[in-house]
Short mmCIF file of C-alpha atoms in Angstrom, two decimals:
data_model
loop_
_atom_site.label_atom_id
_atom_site.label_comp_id
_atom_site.label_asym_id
_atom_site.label_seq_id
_atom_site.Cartn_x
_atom_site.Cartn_y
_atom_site.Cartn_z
CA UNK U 22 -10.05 -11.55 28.94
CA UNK U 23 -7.27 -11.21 31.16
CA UNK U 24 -4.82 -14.19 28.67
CA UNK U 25 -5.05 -11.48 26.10
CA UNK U 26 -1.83 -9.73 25.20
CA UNK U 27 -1.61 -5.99 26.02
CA UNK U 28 -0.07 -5.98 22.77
CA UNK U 29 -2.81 -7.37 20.92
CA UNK U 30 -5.36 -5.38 23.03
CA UNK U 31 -3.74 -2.11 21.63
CA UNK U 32 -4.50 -3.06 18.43
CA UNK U 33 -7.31 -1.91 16.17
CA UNK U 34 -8.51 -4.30 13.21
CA UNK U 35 -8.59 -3.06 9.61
CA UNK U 36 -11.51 -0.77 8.74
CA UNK U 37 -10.56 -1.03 5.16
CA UNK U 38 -11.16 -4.80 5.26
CA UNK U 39 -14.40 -4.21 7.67
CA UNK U 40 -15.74 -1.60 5.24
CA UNK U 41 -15.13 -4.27 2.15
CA UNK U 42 -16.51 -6.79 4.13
CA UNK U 43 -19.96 -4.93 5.22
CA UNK U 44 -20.41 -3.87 1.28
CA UNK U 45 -19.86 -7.83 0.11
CA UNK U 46 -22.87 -8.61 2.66
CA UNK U 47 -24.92 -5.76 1.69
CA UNK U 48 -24.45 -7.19 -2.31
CA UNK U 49 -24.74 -11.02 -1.03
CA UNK U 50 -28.44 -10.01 0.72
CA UNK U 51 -29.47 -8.53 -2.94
CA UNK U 52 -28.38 -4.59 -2.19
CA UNK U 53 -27.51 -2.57 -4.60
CA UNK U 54 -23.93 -1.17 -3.68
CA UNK U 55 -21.17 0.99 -5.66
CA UNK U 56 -18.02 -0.22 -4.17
CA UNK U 57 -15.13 3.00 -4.08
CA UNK U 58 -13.47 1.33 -1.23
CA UNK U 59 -11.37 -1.75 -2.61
CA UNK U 60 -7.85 -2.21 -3.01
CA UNK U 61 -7.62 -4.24 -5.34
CA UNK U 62 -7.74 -4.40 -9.64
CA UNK U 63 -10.96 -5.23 -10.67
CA UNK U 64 -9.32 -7.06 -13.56
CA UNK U 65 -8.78 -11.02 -13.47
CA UNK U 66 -4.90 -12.53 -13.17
CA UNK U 67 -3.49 -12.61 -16.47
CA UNK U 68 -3.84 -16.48 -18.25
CA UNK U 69 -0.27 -17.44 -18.37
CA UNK U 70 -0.05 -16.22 -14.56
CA UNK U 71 -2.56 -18.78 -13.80
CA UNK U 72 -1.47 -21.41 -16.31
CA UNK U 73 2.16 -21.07 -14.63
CA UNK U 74 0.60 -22.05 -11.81
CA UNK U 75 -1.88 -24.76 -12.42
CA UNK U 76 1.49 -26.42 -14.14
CA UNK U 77 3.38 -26.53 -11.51
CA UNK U 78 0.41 -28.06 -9.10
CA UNK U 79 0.06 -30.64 -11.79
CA UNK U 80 4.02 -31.20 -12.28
CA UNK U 81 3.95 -32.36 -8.15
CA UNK U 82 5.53 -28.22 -6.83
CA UNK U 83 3.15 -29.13 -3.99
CA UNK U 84 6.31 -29.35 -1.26
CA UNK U 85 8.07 -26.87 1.07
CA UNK U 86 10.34 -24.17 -0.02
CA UNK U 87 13.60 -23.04 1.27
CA UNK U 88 11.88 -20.36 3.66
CA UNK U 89 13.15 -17.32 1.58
CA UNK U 90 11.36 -19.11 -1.80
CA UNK U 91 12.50 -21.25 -4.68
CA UNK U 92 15.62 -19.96 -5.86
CA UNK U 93 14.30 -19.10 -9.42
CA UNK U 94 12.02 -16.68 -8.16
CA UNK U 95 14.67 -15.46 -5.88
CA UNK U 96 16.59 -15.19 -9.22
CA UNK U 97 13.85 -13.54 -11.19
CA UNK U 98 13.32 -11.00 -7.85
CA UNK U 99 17.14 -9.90 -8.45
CA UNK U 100 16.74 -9.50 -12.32
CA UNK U 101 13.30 -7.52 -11.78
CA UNK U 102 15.13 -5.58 -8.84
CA UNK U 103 18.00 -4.45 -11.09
CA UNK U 104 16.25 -3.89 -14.03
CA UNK U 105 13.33 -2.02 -12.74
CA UNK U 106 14.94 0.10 -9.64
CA UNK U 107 18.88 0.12 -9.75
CA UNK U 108 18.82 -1.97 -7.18
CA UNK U 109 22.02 -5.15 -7.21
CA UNK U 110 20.61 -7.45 -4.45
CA UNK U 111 22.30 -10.90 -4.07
CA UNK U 112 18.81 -13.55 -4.70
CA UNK U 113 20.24 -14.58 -1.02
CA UNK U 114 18.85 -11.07 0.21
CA UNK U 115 15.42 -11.50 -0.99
CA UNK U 116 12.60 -12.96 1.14
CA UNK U 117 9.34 -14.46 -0.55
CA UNK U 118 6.61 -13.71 1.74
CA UNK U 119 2.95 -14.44 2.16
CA UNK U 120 2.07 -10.95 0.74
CA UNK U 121 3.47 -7.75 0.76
CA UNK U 122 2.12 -7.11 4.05
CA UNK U 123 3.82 -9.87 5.33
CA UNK U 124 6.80 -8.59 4.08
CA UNK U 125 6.35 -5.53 6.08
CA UNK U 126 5.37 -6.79 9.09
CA UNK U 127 8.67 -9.30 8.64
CA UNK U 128 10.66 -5.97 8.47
CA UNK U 129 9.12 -4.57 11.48
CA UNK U 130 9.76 -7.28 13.40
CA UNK U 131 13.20 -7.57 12.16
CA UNK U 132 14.30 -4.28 13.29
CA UNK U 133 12.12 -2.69 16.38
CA UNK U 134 12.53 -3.19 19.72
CA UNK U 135 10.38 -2.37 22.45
CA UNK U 136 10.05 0.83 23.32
CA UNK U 137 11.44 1.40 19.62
CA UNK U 138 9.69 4.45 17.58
CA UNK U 139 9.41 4.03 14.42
CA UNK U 140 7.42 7.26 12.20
CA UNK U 141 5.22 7.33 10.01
CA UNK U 142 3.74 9.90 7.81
CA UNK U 143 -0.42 10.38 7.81
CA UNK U 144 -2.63 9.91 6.30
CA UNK U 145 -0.62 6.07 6.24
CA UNK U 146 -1.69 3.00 5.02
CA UNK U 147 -3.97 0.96 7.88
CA UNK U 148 -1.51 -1.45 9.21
CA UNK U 149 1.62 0.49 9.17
CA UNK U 150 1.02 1.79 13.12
CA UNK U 151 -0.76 -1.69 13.96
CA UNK U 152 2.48 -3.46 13.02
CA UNK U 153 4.51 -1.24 14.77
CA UNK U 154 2.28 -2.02 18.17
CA UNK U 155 2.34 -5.97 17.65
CA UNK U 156 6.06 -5.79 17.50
CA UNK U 157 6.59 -3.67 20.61
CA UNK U 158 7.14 -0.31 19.02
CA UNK U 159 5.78 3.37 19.70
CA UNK U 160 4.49 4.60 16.33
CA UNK U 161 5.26 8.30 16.09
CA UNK U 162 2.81 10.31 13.57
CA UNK U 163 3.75 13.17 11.26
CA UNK U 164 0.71 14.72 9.89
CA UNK U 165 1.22 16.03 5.94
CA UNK U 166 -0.44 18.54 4.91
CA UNK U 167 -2.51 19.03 1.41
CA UNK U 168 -0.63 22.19 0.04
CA UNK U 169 2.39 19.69 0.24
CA UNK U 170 0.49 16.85 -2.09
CA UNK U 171 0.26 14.62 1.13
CA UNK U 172 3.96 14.32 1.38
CA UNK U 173 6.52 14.53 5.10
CA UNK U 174 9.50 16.56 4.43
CA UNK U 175 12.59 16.36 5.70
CA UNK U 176 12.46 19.26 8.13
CA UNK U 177 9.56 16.84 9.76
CA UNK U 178 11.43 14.26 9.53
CA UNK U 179 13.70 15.45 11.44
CA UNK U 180 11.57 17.34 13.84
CA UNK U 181 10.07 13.74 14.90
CA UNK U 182 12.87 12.59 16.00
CA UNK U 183 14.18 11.64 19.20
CA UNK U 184 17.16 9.47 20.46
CA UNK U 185 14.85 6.57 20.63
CA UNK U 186 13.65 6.97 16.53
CA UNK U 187 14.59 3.57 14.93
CA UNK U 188 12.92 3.31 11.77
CA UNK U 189 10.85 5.48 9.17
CA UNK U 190 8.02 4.00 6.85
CA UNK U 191 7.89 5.76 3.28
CA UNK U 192 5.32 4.95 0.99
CA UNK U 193 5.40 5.94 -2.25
CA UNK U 194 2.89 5.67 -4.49
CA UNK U 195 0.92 6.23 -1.57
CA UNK U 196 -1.74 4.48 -0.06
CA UNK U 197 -4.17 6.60 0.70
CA UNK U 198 -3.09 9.28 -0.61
CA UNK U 199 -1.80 8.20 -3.98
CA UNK U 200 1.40 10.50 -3.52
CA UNK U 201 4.37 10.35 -5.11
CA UNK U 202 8.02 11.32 -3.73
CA UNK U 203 10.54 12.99 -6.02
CA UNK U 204 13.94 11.84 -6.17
CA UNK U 205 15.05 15.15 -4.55
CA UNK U 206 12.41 14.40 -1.43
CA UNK U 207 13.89 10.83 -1.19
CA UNK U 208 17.50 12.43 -1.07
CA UNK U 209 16.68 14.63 1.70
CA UNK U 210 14.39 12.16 3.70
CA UNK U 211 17.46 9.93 3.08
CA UNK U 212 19.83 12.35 4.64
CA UNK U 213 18.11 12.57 7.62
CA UNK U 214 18.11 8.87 8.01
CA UNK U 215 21.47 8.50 7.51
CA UNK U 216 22.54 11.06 9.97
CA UNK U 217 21.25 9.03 13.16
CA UNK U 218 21.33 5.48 10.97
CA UNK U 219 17.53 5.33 10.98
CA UNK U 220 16.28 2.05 9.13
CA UNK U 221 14.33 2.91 6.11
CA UNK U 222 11.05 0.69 5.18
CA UNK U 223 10.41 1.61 1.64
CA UNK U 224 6.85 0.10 0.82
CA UNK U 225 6.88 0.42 -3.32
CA UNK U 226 3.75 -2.26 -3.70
CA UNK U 227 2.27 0.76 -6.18
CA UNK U 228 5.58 1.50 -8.30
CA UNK U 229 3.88 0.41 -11.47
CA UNK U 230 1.23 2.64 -11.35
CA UNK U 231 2.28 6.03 -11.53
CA UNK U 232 1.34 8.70 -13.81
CA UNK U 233 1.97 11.50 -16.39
CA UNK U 234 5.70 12.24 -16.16
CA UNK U 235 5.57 11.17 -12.43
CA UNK U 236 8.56 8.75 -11.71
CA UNK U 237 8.71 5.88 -9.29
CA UNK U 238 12.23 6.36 -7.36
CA UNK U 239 13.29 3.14 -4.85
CA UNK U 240 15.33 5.26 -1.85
CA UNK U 241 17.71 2.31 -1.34
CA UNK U 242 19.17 3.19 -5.09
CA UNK U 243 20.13 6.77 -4.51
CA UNK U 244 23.45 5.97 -2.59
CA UNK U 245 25.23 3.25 -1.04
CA UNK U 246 24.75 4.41 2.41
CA UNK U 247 21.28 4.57 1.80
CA UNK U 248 20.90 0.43 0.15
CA UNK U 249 22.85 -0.02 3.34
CA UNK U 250 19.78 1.16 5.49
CA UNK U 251 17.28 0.50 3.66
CA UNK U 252 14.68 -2.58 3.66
CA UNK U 253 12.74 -2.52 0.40
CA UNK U 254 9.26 -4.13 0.04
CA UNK U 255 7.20 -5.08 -2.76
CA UNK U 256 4.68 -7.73 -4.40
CA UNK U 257 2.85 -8.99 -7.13
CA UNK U 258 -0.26 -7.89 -5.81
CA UNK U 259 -1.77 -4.44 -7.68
CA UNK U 260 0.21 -4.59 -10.66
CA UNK U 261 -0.93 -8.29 -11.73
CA UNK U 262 -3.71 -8.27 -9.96
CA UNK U 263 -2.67 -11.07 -8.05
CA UNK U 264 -4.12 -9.92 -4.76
CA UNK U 265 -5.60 -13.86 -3.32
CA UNK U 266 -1.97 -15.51 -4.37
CA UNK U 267 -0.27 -13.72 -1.74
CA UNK U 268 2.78 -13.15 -2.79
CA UNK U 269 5.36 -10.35 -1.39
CA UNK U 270 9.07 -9.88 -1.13
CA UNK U 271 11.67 -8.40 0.94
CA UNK U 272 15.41 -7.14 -0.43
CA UNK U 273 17.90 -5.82 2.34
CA UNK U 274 21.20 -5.67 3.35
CA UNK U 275 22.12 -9.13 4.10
CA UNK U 276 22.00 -8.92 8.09
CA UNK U 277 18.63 -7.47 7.83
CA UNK U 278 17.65 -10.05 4.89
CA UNK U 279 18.90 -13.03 7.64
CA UNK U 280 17.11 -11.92 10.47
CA UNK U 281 13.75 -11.40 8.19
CA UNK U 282 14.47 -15.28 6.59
CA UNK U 283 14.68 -16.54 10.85
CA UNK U 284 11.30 -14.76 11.09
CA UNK U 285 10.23 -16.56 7.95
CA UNK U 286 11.37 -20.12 8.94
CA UNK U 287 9.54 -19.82 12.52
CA UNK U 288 6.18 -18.07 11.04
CA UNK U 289 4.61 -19.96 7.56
CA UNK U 290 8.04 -21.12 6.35
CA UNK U 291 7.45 -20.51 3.04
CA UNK U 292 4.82 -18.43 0.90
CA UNK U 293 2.66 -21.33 -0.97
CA UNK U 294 5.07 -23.08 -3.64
CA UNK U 295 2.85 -23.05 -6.64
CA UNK U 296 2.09 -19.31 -6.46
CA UNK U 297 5.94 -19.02 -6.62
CA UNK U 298 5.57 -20.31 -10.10
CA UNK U 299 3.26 -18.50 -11.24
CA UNK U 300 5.05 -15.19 -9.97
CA UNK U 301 8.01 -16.38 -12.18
CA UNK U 302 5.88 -16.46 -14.95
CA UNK U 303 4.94 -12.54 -13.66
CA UNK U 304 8.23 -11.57 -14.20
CA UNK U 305 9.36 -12.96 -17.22
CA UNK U 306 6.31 -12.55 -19.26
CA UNK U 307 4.87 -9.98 -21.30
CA UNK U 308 4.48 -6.55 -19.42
CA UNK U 309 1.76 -5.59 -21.76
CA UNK U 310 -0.87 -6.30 -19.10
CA UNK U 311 0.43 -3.78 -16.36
CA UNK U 312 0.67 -0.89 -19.23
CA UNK U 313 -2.80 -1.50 -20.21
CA UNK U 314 -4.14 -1.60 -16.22
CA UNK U 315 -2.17 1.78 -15.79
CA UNK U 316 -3.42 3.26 -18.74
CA UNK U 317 -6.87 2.14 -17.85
CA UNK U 318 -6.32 3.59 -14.37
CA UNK U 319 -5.26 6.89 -15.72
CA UNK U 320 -8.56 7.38 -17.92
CA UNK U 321 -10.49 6.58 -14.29
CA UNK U 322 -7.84 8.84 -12.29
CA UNK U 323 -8.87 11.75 -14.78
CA UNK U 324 -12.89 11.05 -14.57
CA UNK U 325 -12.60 11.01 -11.31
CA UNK U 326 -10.68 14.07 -10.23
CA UNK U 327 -12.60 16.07 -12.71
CA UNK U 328 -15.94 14.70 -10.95
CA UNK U 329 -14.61 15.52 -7.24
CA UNK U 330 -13.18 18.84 -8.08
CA UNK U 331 -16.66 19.64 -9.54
CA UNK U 332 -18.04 18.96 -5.75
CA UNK U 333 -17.74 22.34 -4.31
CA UNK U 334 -17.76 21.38 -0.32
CA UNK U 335 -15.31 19.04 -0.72
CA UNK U 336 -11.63 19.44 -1.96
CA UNK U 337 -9.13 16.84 -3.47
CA UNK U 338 -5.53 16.83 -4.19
CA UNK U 339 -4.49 14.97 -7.85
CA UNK U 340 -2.95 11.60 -7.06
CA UNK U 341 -0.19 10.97 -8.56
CA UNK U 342 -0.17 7.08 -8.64
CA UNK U 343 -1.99 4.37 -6.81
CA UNK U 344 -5.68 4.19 -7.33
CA UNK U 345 -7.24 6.13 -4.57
CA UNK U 346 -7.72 9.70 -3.70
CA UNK U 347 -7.91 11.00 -0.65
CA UNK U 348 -11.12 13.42 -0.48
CA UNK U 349 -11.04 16.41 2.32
CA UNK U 350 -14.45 16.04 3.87
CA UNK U 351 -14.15 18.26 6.53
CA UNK U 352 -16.23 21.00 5.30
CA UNK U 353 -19.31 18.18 5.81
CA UNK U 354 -19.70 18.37 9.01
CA UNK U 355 -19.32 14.94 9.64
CA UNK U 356 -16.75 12.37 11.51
CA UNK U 357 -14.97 10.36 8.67
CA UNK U 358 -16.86 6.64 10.39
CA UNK U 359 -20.19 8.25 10.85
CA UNK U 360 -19.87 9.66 6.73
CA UNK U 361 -19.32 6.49 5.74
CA UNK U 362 -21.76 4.83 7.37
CA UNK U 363 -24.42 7.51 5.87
CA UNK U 364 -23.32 6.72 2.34
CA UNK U 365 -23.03 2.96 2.59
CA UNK U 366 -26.73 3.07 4.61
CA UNK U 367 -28.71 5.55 2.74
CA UNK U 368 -26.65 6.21 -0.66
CA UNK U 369 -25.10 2.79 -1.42
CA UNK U 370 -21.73 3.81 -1.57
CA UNK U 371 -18.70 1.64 -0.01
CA UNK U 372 -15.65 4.39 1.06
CA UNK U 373 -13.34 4.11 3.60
CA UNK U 374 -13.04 6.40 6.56
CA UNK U 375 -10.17 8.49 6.90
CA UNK U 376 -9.80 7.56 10.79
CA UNK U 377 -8.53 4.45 9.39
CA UNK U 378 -5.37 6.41 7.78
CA UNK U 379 -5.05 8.84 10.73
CA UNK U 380 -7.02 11.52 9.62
CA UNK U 381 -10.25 11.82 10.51
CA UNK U 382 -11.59 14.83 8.26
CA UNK U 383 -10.91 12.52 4.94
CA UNK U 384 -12.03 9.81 3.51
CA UNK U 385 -10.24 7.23 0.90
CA UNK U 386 -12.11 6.40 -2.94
CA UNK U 387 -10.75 3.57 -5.41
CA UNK U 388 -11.21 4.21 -9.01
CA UNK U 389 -10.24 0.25 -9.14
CA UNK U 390 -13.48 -0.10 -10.60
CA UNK U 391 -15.13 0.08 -13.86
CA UNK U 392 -16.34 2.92 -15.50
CA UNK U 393 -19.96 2.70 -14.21
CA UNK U 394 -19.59 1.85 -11.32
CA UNK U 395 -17.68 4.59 -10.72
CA UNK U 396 -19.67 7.29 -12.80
CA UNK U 397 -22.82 6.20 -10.34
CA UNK U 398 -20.85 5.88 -7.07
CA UNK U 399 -19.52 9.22 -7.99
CA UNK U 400 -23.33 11.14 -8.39
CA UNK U 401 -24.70 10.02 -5.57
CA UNK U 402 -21.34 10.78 -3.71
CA UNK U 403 -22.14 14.17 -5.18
CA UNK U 404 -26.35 14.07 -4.31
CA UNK U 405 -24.94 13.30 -0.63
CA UNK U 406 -22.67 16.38 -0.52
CA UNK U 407 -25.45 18.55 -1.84
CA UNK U 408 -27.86 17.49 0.84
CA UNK U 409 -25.08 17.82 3.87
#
């Protein structure tokens, strides 16, 4: 149709979400399937997340918000922000969003221009590029490579850029990839930034699960001049397992936080009150739970590299947080789509394609699962590699 945006028209829809969505038919017709493909814990929200909640429902917190959330939360943000990263944000520089990908996409919006570029390292997460499109932009793609662990360096960086460069998306953990920058990677990414004032969108929805002596480092708190450039995004998604309450958050310097809270105000003007709430209760509750999901995660993360590295036609990097890895498949013979569409037909296995992340010679697994689930999905993953 002709009313249709060229904007929109440019842009592809999720595979990740079509993949889930094809395996939750396939199981609703009575199919046996062995879902690798989801992004999100397996595990329910924890009790006094949900009773947080329901009490506030029942109490009447049923109205709007100020657009940028309740001011507790916005509170609680600031203590978690401080506490957690070395990051001193103002609560009046945090957003509430609908999700952590609405935070994003806020941030985006906030910043580019068109004709804008904004890069992004591959394999990325699905949206990033999408986002990018909708607001105008020109995403510009730096392809990693697997002898660096999946990881852009500064000399690439820098390489990619062009007078015209106006923000860089770093994700770390990593989704797909399940990488994880070092502080010394962030300083020279960040140095690179700062010498042509290149806004930094530091996605850190995985910080809590990261493993070994891996460390989760937020860019914005290596240096002032960094905070200043820096828009960091988060949510309460993968490490409470709150992936339905949608619930994300912005923290930037406070011209950037404004112009994110006018995009806010004109878009859902507010996230949903009640989850706010029960985020609170998130925050200032016992921790226990995300220790015990990580720890659980790890035991998977172990199985399941030990299982893949066993596969001799395909190869595998160790992730170092997240829960997916990011399988080389190239070796198969096959186009990431039509690979996936073999194993979900014939072999009853949901993965996503790596065309989805930019990289077509891949393909994305989620130990998000249980155990056996996981030990099945894995064997005929392996039956399928034998027999291509």
């Amino acid at each position: 149709m002709d009313s249709i945006s060229s904007r929109i028209q440019e842009v592809t829809p999720s595979l990740t979400l079509a993949v889930t969505n094809q395996a939750k038919a396939m199981l609703a017709r009575g199919e046996e399937v062995y879902g690798l493909a989801g992004g999100e814990p397996e595990v329910d929200t924890p009790e006094h997340i949900k009773a947080a909640a329901i009490a506030a429902i029942q109490a009447g917190k049923t109205k709007y918000t100020a657009s940028a959330g309740i001011p507790e939360l916005r509170d609680a943000l600031a203590a978690k922000l401080i506490g957690d990263n070395n990051l001193a944000y103002d609560p009046k520089q945090i957003c509430v969003t609908a999700g952590a990908k609405m935070a994003c996409f806020n941030a985006i919006l906030a910043v580019v221009e068109e004709g804008d570029e904004v890069i992004i390292p591959t394999p990325y997460w699905v949206s990033y590029p999408e986002m990018v499109k909708i607001a105008g932009g020109k995403p510009v793609l730096v392809e990693t490579q697997e002898s660096n662990g999946w990881k852009m360096t500064a000399e690439q960086f820098e390489a990619a850029m062009t007078p015209a460069t106006k923000m860089v998306i770093l994700n770390s953990p990593s989704n797909p990839t399940g990488a994880v920058y070092t502080e010394q990677e962030l300083r020279d990414i960040g140095e690179v930034a700062l010498s042509e004032d290149i806004v930094i969108l530091s996605d850190e929805i995985y910080e809590k699960l990261v493993y070994g002596d891996n460390k989760h480092v937020s860019i914005a708190s290596l240096s002032q001049e960094l905070y200043d450039l820096t828009i960091t995004v988060n949510g309460f998604s993968k490490a409470y397992s709150m992936t339905g309450w949608r619930l994300g958050y912005t923290a930037a310097p406070k011209p950037l936080a404004d112009a994110i809270d006018k995009i806010q105000n004109h878009t859902v003007s507010n996230a949903t009150t009640f989850a706010q709430y029960g985020a609170i209760a998130a925050l200032q509750g016992d921790q226990t739970f995300i220790s015990d999901l990580r720890d659980e995660y790890d035991v998977k993360r172990q199985f399941m590299f030990q299982r893949l590295k066993s596969i001799h036609n395909v190869r595998v990097v160790e992730p170092k947080g997240a829960f997916y890895f990011f399988v080389y498949t190239g070796q198969l013979g096959l186009k990431s789509m039509n690979l996936t569409d073999k194993l979900l037909s014939r072999y009853k296995v949901a993965a996503v394609p790596g065309i989805a992340f930019g990289y077509d010679d891949g393909i994305r697994m989620s130990y998000c699962t249980t155990l056996d689930v996981l030990n099945e999905g894995l064997t005929r993953f392996e039956q399928f590699c034998r027999e291509h």
